[in-house]
Structure formats: C-alpha cells, structure tokens
Amino acid sequence: MAAAGLPTPTPFPYPELDKREEDHWSGAQIDDDRLRALSLGAFYSARWDAFHDALLLGPERDHPLGDRRELAIDTLTGAWGITDGTEARASMEQLLEGMHAPLYALVHPLVTASLNASERDRFGERADRHRAFLRQVASFRGIDNSEALVRDYDIWSQAIKIGFTDHLSRPLPADIHAWDLARVVAVARMSYTAGYIEADVAWDYLGRALPLAQRKYRNWRQFGDAYLTGWTYWQACEDLAELKDGGVDRRLELMRLWLRPTSPWRRIGLV
C-alpha cells in the first residue's frame, strides 16, 4: 500500500511493450566493454529476438525464410548490398566515419534556423540562402548530385512542420552518430553470423565503435534519442510516409530498452 500522500504504485506503464519476447541472454562470459559495445546495437538485438551478450545472432529457431545464417545473408544482401567480407568491412568503415551523421550536421541547424525565423522570412529568402549554401557545399565536397542536400533540407523541414518528428525528444539532438554506430554492431553481427568475417574482426569493429559513442553520449538515454533521430532523418529522406507509424513503434522499443529490468541498457551503463 502506498504511503500517505504518495501516489499508488502502478504496473509497468507500457503494457504493449510486453507483447514482445523477453530479452535473450546466452550467459556468455564477456567483459564489460564488450557488453557495452554489443549494447550499442541493442535495438537490433531486441527486434531480432537475439542474444544481447553474443556476436552470433542466436538463439536459433524455426523460420520460414531459413536459419539465422540464411536470414543474415538475406538481410545483408537486400538492405546493404553486402555479399562478402570485403563489402562488410567497407560498410562498417563508412558507418564509423559517419554515413548520415555528417549530412544531418549540415542540414539540421539550417532547418532549425529557418523554422525559427520570422513568419515573413520563414518560407522566403532565408530558406533560399540555405539551399544555395548547401549547393555550394555539395559542389565543394564533390557530391555528384548537387541537389541531394537541398532535397534533404526540404524534406527534413517538411517532416518537422507536419509533426512527423513528434515521437522524438526535444530539443532534437545536434548529433546522430548513434544511428551509424548502432548499425556498425548490426552489420558486424550479421556478417559474423553469415560467415563473412571472423569473430576477432567483428569484435575489432565493435571496439572501435564504443569509444566514439562514449565521447558523444553520457548515457543510453542520450544514445537512444540520437539513434532514433538518426533513423527518423534517414527514413524521412527515404520515404516520408513511413514515419507516421514507424517512429512511434521505434520509440516504444527504446522505452522497452530504457525501462525493462532485463534490458542490456539496465544491466550496464554506456560509460
């Protein structure tokens, strides 16, 4: 019974999060930093119903599309165009450097400035100046499609205006490298499960991703918020309509990682 003057305790406040399987732990004896590194990709472990403490995407189970190795190969080919270890390494190097994070770092501050401008200027000269600046940046950086950054700018601005980013924390993070770093772990684990890379290579990439995350984020809350903002930015530029429900669904997955006692984010801190 609650103490006088205090609210009555309630059950876990998001019952829909309990519809998924429990978090899976293999019981592997790994050190804290390896667990932290694996936990950068905890969102994918939860989505895949995979172990949180092992490289291999177990536990194995019956699936109409094949076993875990076949699923890993299929996902790497379909989503990443990765068919061997060389391509896997190239993708992970790109992710470590920042695949979408540098674009967001250019576009987001300009969109914020535009949206915070006066009503008279918001849809006029300032936005035109931003587009001209982004074209210059694209030309300077040798981006083949000079309109790519302008397109991202316009789409990200639209996504914010119409409320397709309402599932994100405010203020929006200035950095989304977490989105890229989480995918380093995902690609490394899939590539190892597929047989494209050895375990020591996968651990090496995870070991390189962890300090990058630790330098930018103080805890899993910040990391998760940056990850979801990164996914939202990417998804908006890929297919804006997918944000309407997909963003809320992913937010609930993050809530599960932040709150459930069996989550890796509750078992160990980021730093």
mmCIF file of C-alpha atoms in Angstrom:
data_model
loop_
_atom_site.group_PDB
_atom_site.id
_atom_site.type_symbol
_atom_site.label_atom_id
_atom_site.label_comp_id
_atom_site.label_asym_id
_atom_site.label_seq_id
_atom_site.Cartn_x
_atom_site.Cartn_y
_atom_site.Cartn_z
ATOM 1 C CA MET A 1 0.000 0.000 0.000
ATOM 2 C CA ALA A 2 1.249 3.474 -0.858
ATOM 3 C CA ALA A 3 2.347 5.746 1.957
ATOM 4 C CA ALA A 4 0.007 8.563 2.903
ATOM 5 C CA GLY A 5 0.172 11.427 0.445
ATOM 6 C CA LEU A 6 2.050 9.402 -2.168
ATOM 7 C CA PRO A 7 0.580 8.084 -5.438
ATOM 8 C CA THR A 8 -0.340 4.433 -5.645
ATOM 9 C CA PRO A 9 2.368 2.444 -7.471
ATOM 10 C CA THR A 10 1.302 1.283 -10.906
ATOM 11 C CA PRO A 11 2.481 -1.659 -13.038
ATOM 12 C CA PHE A 12 4.912 -1.243 -15.906
ATOM 13 C CA PRO A 13 3.292 1.687 -17.745
ATOM 14 C CA TYR A 14 3.608 0.402 -21.290
ATOM 15 C CA PRO A 15 1.846 -2.989 -21.449
ATOM 16 C CA GLU A 16 2.170 -3.100 -25.236
ATOM 17 C CA LEU A 17 5.929 -3.418 -24.794
ATOM 18 C CA ASP A 18 5.467 -6.750 -23.027
ATOM 19 C CA LYS A 19 3.918 -8.300 -26.134
ATOM 20 C CA ARG A 20 7.386 -8.984 -27.494
ATOM 21 C CA GLU A 21 9.609 -11.790 -26.262
ATOM 22 C CA GLU A 22 11.708 -11.402 -23.145
ATOM 23 C CA ASP A 23 15.272 -10.188 -23.610
ATOM 24 C CA HIS A 24 17.553 -13.078 -24.547
ATOM 25 C CA TRP A 25 20.813 -13.721 -22.705
ATOM 26 C CA SER A 26 23.163 -16.566 -23.589
ATOM 27 C CA GLY A 27 25.129 -16.399 -20.354
ATOM 28 C CA ALA A 28 28.402 -15.838 -22.226
ATOM 29 C CA GLN A 29 31.276 -14.646 -20.060
ATOM 30 C CA ILE A 30 32.316 -11.406 -21.747
ATOM 31 C CA ASP A 31 33.923 -8.352 -20.204
ATOM 32 C CA ASP A 32 32.051 -5.132 -19.532
ATOM 33 C CA ASP A 33 33.358 -3.222 -22.546
ATOM 34 C CA ARG A 34 32.363 -5.998 -24.937
ATOM 35 C CA LEU A 35 28.892 -5.998 -23.412
ATOM 36 C CA ARG A 36 28.759 -2.212 -23.779
ATOM 37 C CA ALA A 37 29.864 -2.487 -27.398
ATOM 38 C CA LEU A 38 27.210 -5.111 -28.160
ATOM 39 C CA SER A 39 24.652 -2.925 -26.395
ATOM 40 C CA LEU A 40 25.202 -0.157 -28.941
ATOM 41 C CA GLY A 41 23.143 -2.422 -31.199
ATOM 42 C CA ALA A 42 20.624 -3.445 -28.524
ATOM 43 C CA PHE A 43 17.739 -2.108 -30.596
ATOM 44 C CA TYR A 44 18.504 -4.719 -33.246
ATOM 45 C CA SER A 45 19.016 -7.497 -30.702
ATOM 46 C CA ALA A 46 15.537 -6.763 -29.379
ATOM 47 C CA ARG A 47 13.990 -6.603 -32.851
ATOM 48 C CA TRP A 48 15.675 -9.816 -33.918
ATOM 49 C CA ASP A 49 14.929 -11.617 -30.612
ATOM 50 C CA ALA A 50 18.669 -12.277 -30.474
ATOM 51 C CA PHE A 51 21.116 -12.669 -27.615
ATOM 52 C CA HIS A 52 22.287 -9.397 -26.089
ATOM 53 C CA ASP A 53 25.611 -10.862 -24.978
ATOM 54 C CA ALA A 54 26.907 -12.765 -28.016
ATOM 55 C CA LEU A 55 28.065 -11.982 -31.527
ATOM 56 C CA LEU A 56 26.117 -14.836 -33.064
ATOM 57 C CA LEU A 57 22.514 -13.969 -33.792
ATOM 58 C CA GLY A 58 21.063 -16.760 -31.677
ATOM 59 C CA PRO A 59 19.045 -18.340 -30.292
ATOM 60 C CA GLU A 60 18.242 -20.416 -33.353
ATOM 61 C CA ARG A 61 14.589 -21.056 -34.152
ATOM 62 C CA ASP A 62 12.363 -22.246 -36.952
ATOM 63 C CA HIS A 63 11.693 -19.544 -39.515
ATOM 64 C CA PRO A 64 10.012 -19.850 -42.926
ATOM 65 C CA LEU A 65 12.871 -17.934 -44.569
ATOM 66 C CA GLY A 66 15.627 -20.112 -43.146
ATOM 67 C CA ASP A 67 18.009 -20.300 -40.214
ATOM 68 C CA ARG A 68 19.844 -17.347 -38.650
ATOM 69 C CA ARG A 69 22.745 -17.595 -41.093
ATOM 70 C CA GLU A 70 20.408 -17.523 -44.090
ATOM 71 C CA LEU A 71 18.459 -14.617 -42.605
ATOM 72 C CA ALA A 72 21.687 -12.694 -42.005
ATOM 73 C CA ILE A 73 22.837 -13.292 -45.580
ATOM 74 C CA ASP A 74 19.459 -12.252 -46.953
ATOM 75 C CA THR A 75 19.362 -9.048 -44.886
ATOM 76 C CA LEU A 76 22.923 -8.073 -45.730
ATOM 77 C CA THR A 77 22.244 -8.563 -49.432
ATOM 78 C CA GLY A 78 18.828 -6.921 -49.546
ATOM 79 C CA ALA A 79 19.341 -3.982 -47.186
ATOM 80 C CA TRP A 80 23.049 -3.314 -47.583
ATOM 81 C CA GLY A 81 24.220 -4.859 -50.848
ATOM 82 C CA ILE A 82 26.825 -6.784 -48.847
ATOM 83 C CA THR A 83 27.791 -10.196 -50.237
ATOM 84 C CA ASP A 84 31.233 -10.808 -48.725
ATOM 85 C CA GLY A 85 33.663 -9.746 -46.015
ATOM 86 C CA THR A 86 35.302 -7.007 -48.100
ATOM 87 C CA GLU A 87 31.983 -5.261 -48.643
ATOM 88 C CA ALA A 88 31.078 -5.711 -44.980
ATOM 89 C CA ARG A 89 34.304 -4.031 -43.880
ATOM 90 C CA ALA A 90 33.787 -1.166 -46.327
ATOM 91 C CA SER A 91 30.279 -0.519 -44.994
ATOM 92 C CA MET A 92 31.435 -0.603 -41.377
ATOM 93 C CA GLU A 93 34.261 1.836 -42.128
ATOM 94 C CA GLN A 94 31.716 4.224 -43.630
ATOM 95 C CA LEU A 95 29.487 3.887 -40.596
ATOM 96 C CA LEU A 96 32.330 4.542 -38.183
ATOM 97 C CA GLU A 97 33.192 7.738 -40.038
ATOM 98 C CA GLY A 98 29.531 8.724 -40.153
ATOM 99 C CA MET A 99 27.250 7.804 -43.021
ATOM 100 C CA HIS A 100 24.231 10.011 -42.275
ATOM 101 C CA ALA A 101 25.547 11.963 -39.289
ATOM 102 C CA PRO A 102 27.625 14.441 -41.367
ATOM 103 C CA LEU A 103 24.613 15.220 -43.600
ATOM 104 C CA TYR A 104 22.361 15.814 -40.597
ATOM 105 C CA ALA A 105 25.015 18.049 -39.026
ATOM 106 C CA LEU A 106 24.829 20.260 -42.123
ATOM 107 C CA VAL A 107 21.097 20.206 -42.722
ATOM 108 C CA HIS A 108 19.525 20.252 -39.262
ATOM 109 C CA PRO A 109 20.943 23.575 -37.963
ATOM 110 C CA LEU A 110 19.810 25.316 -41.154
ATOM 111 C CA VAL A 111 16.309 23.828 -40.902
ATOM 112 C CA THR A 112 16.113 24.903 -37.255
ATOM 113 C CA ALA A 113 17.162 28.444 -38.153
ATOM 114 C CA SER A 114 14.599 28.553 -40.944
ATOM 115 C CA LEU A 115 11.759 27.275 -38.756
ATOM 116 C CA ASN A 116 12.645 29.758 -36.017
ATOM 117 C CA ALA A 117 12.770 32.702 -38.411
ATOM 118 C CA SER A 118 10.077 35.330 -38.582
ATOM 119 C CA GLU A 119 6.842 34.418 -40.365
ATOM 120 C CA ARG A 120 7.702 36.787 -43.182
ATOM 121 C CA ASP A 121 11.105 35.248 -43.793
ATOM 122 C CA ARG A 122 10.423 31.584 -42.955
ATOM 123 C CA PHE A 123 9.394 30.483 -46.432
ATOM 124 C CA GLY A 124 11.373 33.085 -48.321
ATOM 125 C CA GLU A 125 14.855 34.455 -48.585
ATOM 126 C CA ARG A 126 16.438 32.617 -45.679
ATOM 127 C CA ALA A 127 15.488 29.191 -46.998
ATOM 128 C CA ASP A 128 16.711 30.186 -50.457
ATOM 129 C CA ARG A 129 20.052 31.227 -48.961
ATOM 130 C CA HIS A 130 20.259 27.898 -47.152
ATOM 131 C CA ARG A 131 19.629 25.981 -50.370
ATOM 132 C CA ALA A 132 22.295 27.993 -52.205
ATOM 133 C CA PHE A 133 24.754 27.297 -49.383
ATOM 134 C CA LEU A 134 24.047 23.572 -49.492
ATOM 135 C CA ARG A 135 24.583 23.512 -53.257
ATOM 136 C CA GLN A 136 27.980 25.137 -52.702
ATOM 137 C CA VAL A 137 28.858 22.581 -50.030
ATOM 138 C CA ALA A 138 27.819 19.719 -52.318
ATOM 139 C CA SER A 139 29.970 21.120 -55.124
ATOM 140 C CA PHE A 140 32.942 21.653 -52.800
ATOM 141 C CA ARG A 141 32.698 18.111 -51.436
ATOM 142 C CA GLY A 142 32.340 16.566 -54.873
ATOM 143 C CA ILE A 143 28.837 15.209 -54.286
ATOM 144 C CA ASP A 144 27.612 14.023 -57.688
ATOM 145 C CA ASN A 145 24.027 15.125 -57.159
ATOM 146 C CA SER A 146 24.284 18.738 -56.038
ATOM 147 C CA GLU A 147 20.583 18.793 -55.206
ATOM 148 C CA ALA A 148 20.827 15.914 -52.719
ATOM 149 C CA LEU A 149 21.475 18.142 -49.703
ATOM 150 C CA VAL A 150 18.800 20.591 -50.827
ATOM 151 C CA ARG A 151 16.325 17.732 -51.067
ATOM 152 C CA ASP A 152 17.250 16.565 -47.551
ATOM 153 C CA TYR A 153 16.827 20.123 -46.283
ATOM 154 C CA ASP A 154 13.355 20.485 -47.773
ATOM 155 C CA ILE A 155 12.182 17.048 -46.626
ATOM 156 C CA TRP A 156 13.516 17.424 -43.076
ATOM 157 C CA SER A 157 11.862 20.812 -42.804
ATOM 158 C CA GLN A 158 8.575 19.350 -44.008
ATOM 159 C CA ALA A 159 8.817 16.387 -41.629
ATOM 160 C CA ILE A 160 9.178 18.710 -38.642
ATOM 161 C CA LYS A 161 6.411 21.052 -39.781
ATOM 162 C CA ILE A 162 3.792 18.334 -40.267
ATOM 163 C CA GLY A 163 4.542 16.615 -36.981
ATOM 164 C CA PHE A 164 6.276 13.505 -38.307
ATOM 165 C CA THR A 165 9.056 14.052 -35.757
ATOM 166 C CA ASP A 166 6.753 14.356 -32.746
ATOM 167 C CA HIS A 167 7.957 10.986 -31.440
ATOM 168 C CA LEU A 168 11.413 12.491 -30.877
ATOM 169 C CA SER A 169 12.699 14.127 -27.702
ATOM 170 C CA ARG A 170 13.016 17.907 -27.657
ATOM 171 C CA PRO A 171 15.216 19.689 -28.376
ATOM 172 C CA LEU A 172 16.316 17.477 -31.242
ATOM 173 C CA PRO A 173 19.876 16.186 -30.823
ATOM 174 C CA ALA A 174 22.599 18.068 -32.644
ATOM 175 C CA ASP A 175 24.367 14.792 -33.461
ATOM 176 C CA ILE A 176 23.029 11.472 -34.809
ATOM 177 C CA HIS A 177 26.207 9.401 -34.941
ATOM 178 C CA ALA A 178 24.448 6.876 -32.678
ATOM 179 C CA TRP A 179 22.363 5.849 -35.704
ATOM 180 C CA ASP A 180 25.521 4.935 -37.595
ATOM 181 C CA LEU A 181 27.291 3.332 -34.618
ATOM 182 C CA ALA A 182 24.338 1.083 -33.786
ATOM 183 C CA ARG A 183 24.439 -0.160 -37.360
ATOM 184 C CA VAL A 184 28.155 -0.944 -37.095
ATOM 185 C CA VAL A 185 27.181 -3.503 -34.466
ATOM 186 C CA ALA A 186 24.272 -4.788 -36.552
ATOM 187 C CA VAL A 187 26.406 -5.237 -39.681
ATOM 188 C CA ALA A 188 29.255 -6.814 -37.700
ATOM 189 C CA ARG A 189 26.951 -9.352 -36.049
ATOM 190 C CA MET A 190 25.154 -10.209 -39.295
ATOM 191 C CA SER A 191 28.447 -10.519 -41.158
ATOM 192 C CA TYR A 192 29.862 -12.828 -38.492
ATOM 193 C CA THR A 193 26.686 -14.919 -38.431
ATOM 194 C CA ALA A 194 26.762 -15.092 -42.243
ATOM 195 C CA GLY A 195 30.352 -16.335 -42.148
ATOM 196 C CA TYR A 196 31.762 -13.301 -43.968
ATOM 197 C CA ILE A 197 34.129 -12.195 -41.169
ATOM 198 C CA GLU A 198 35.843 -13.843 -38.215
ATOM 199 C CA ALA A 199 34.938 -13.113 -34.605
ATOM 200 C CA ASP A 200 38.103 -11.095 -33.957
ATOM 201 C CA VAL A 201 37.299 -8.810 -36.887
ATOM 202 C CA ALA A 202 33.752 -8.258 -35.634
ATOM 203 C CA TRP A 203 34.990 -7.505 -32.108
ATOM 204 C CA ASP A 204 37.541 -5.077 -33.510
ATOM 205 C CA TYR A 205 34.834 -3.033 -35.209
ATOM 206 C CA LEU A 206 32.694 -3.074 -32.077
ATOM 207 C CA GLY A 207 35.720 -1.994 -30.069
ATOM 208 C CA ARG A 208 36.229 0.970 -32.389
ATOM 209 C CA ALA A 209 32.564 1.992 -32.216
ATOM 210 C CA LEU A 210 32.320 2.047 -28.414
ATOM 211 C CA PRO A 211 34.734 4.927 -27.634
ATOM 212 C CA LEU A 212 33.140 7.024 -30.377
ATOM 213 C CA ALA A 213 29.785 6.616 -28.654
ATOM 214 C CA GLN A 214 31.235 7.239 -25.203
ATOM 215 C CA ARG A 215 32.804 10.508 -26.324
ATOM 216 C CA LYS A 216 29.498 11.827 -27.666
ATOM 217 C CA TYR A 217 26.869 10.460 -25.276
ATOM 218 C CA ARG A 218 26.859 10.295 -21.491
ATOM 219 C CA ASN A 219 24.231 7.577 -21.132
ATOM 220 C CA TRP A 220 21.846 5.286 -23.001
ATOM 221 C CA ARG A 221 19.090 7.893 -22.904
ATOM 222 C CA GLN A 222 21.138 10.285 -24.995
ATOM 223 C CA PHE A 223 22.368 7.490 -27.240
ATOM 224 C CA GLY A 224 18.842 6.198 -27.844
ATOM 225 C CA ASP A 225 17.462 9.650 -28.587
ATOM 226 C CA ALA A 226 20.250 10.283 -31.097
ATOM 227 C CA TYR A 227 19.735 6.853 -32.661
ATOM 228 C CA LEU A 228 16.005 7.432 -33.156
ATOM 229 C CA THR A 229 16.574 10.926 -34.543
ATOM 230 C CA GLY A 230 19.058 9.441 -36.999
ATOM 231 C CA TRP A 231 16.615 6.781 -38.104
ATOM 232 C CA THR A 232 13.910 9.428 -38.467
ATOM 233 C CA TYR A 233 16.141 11.653 -40.584
ATOM 234 C CA TRP A 234 17.106 8.726 -42.804
ATOM 235 C CA GLN A 235 13.534 7.464 -43.110
ATOM 236 C CA ALA A 236 12.185 10.927 -43.932
ATOM 237 C CA CYS A 237 14.640 11.213 -46.796
ATOM 238 C CA GLU A 238 13.839 7.675 -47.984
ATOM 239 C CA ASP A 239 10.053 7.590 -47.564
ATOM 240 C CA LEU A 240 8.360 10.298 -45.535
ATOM 241 C CA ALA A 241 5.085 8.375 -45.269
ATOM 242 C CA GLU A 242 6.781 5.592 -43.280
ATOM 243 C CA LEU A 243 7.374 7.979 -40.385
ATOM 244 C CA LYS A 244 3.720 8.264 -39.456
ATOM 245 C CA ASP A 245 3.633 4.980 -37.518
ATOM 246 C CA GLY A 246 7.183 3.677 -37.714
ATOM 247 C CA GLY A 247 8.616 6.379 -35.497
ATOM 248 C CA VAL A 248 6.182 5.694 -32.669
ATOM 249 C CA ASP A 249 6.878 1.961 -32.901
ATOM 250 C CA ARG A 250 10.608 2.508 -32.595
ATOM 251 C CA ARG A 251 10.119 4.905 -29.715
ATOM 252 C CA LEU A 252 8.287 2.173 -27.848
ATOM 253 C CA GLU A 253 11.170 -0.209 -28.496
ATOM 254 C CA LEU A 254 13.546 2.334 -26.975
ATOM 255 C CA MET A 255 11.261 2.741 -23.972
ATOM 256 C CA ARG A 256 11.482 -1.012 -23.537
ATOM 257 C CA LEU A 257 15.280 -0.852 -23.573
ATOM 258 C CA TRP A 258 15.334 2.060 -21.146
ATOM 259 C CA LEU A 259 12.820 0.632 -18.665
ATOM 260 C CA ARG A 260 12.667 -3.155 -18.671
ATOM 261 C CA PRO A 261 14.799 -4.763 -15.914
ATOM 262 C CA THR A 262 16.087 -7.434 -18.325
ATOM 263 C CA SER A 263 17.349 -4.893 -20.874
ATOM 264 C CA PRO A 264 21.114 -4.604 -21.510
ATOM 265 C CA TRP A 265 20.760 -0.854 -21.034
ATOM 266 C CA ARG A 266 19.664 -1.541 -17.469
ATOM 267 C CA ARG A 267 22.386 -4.117 -16.890
ATOM 268 C CA ILE A 268 25.346 -1.906 -17.743
ATOM 269 C CA GLY A 269 25.948 1.797 -18.337
ATOM 270 C CA LEU A 270 27.306 3.268 -21.534
ATOM 271 C CA VAL A 271 30.302 4.763 -19.722
#
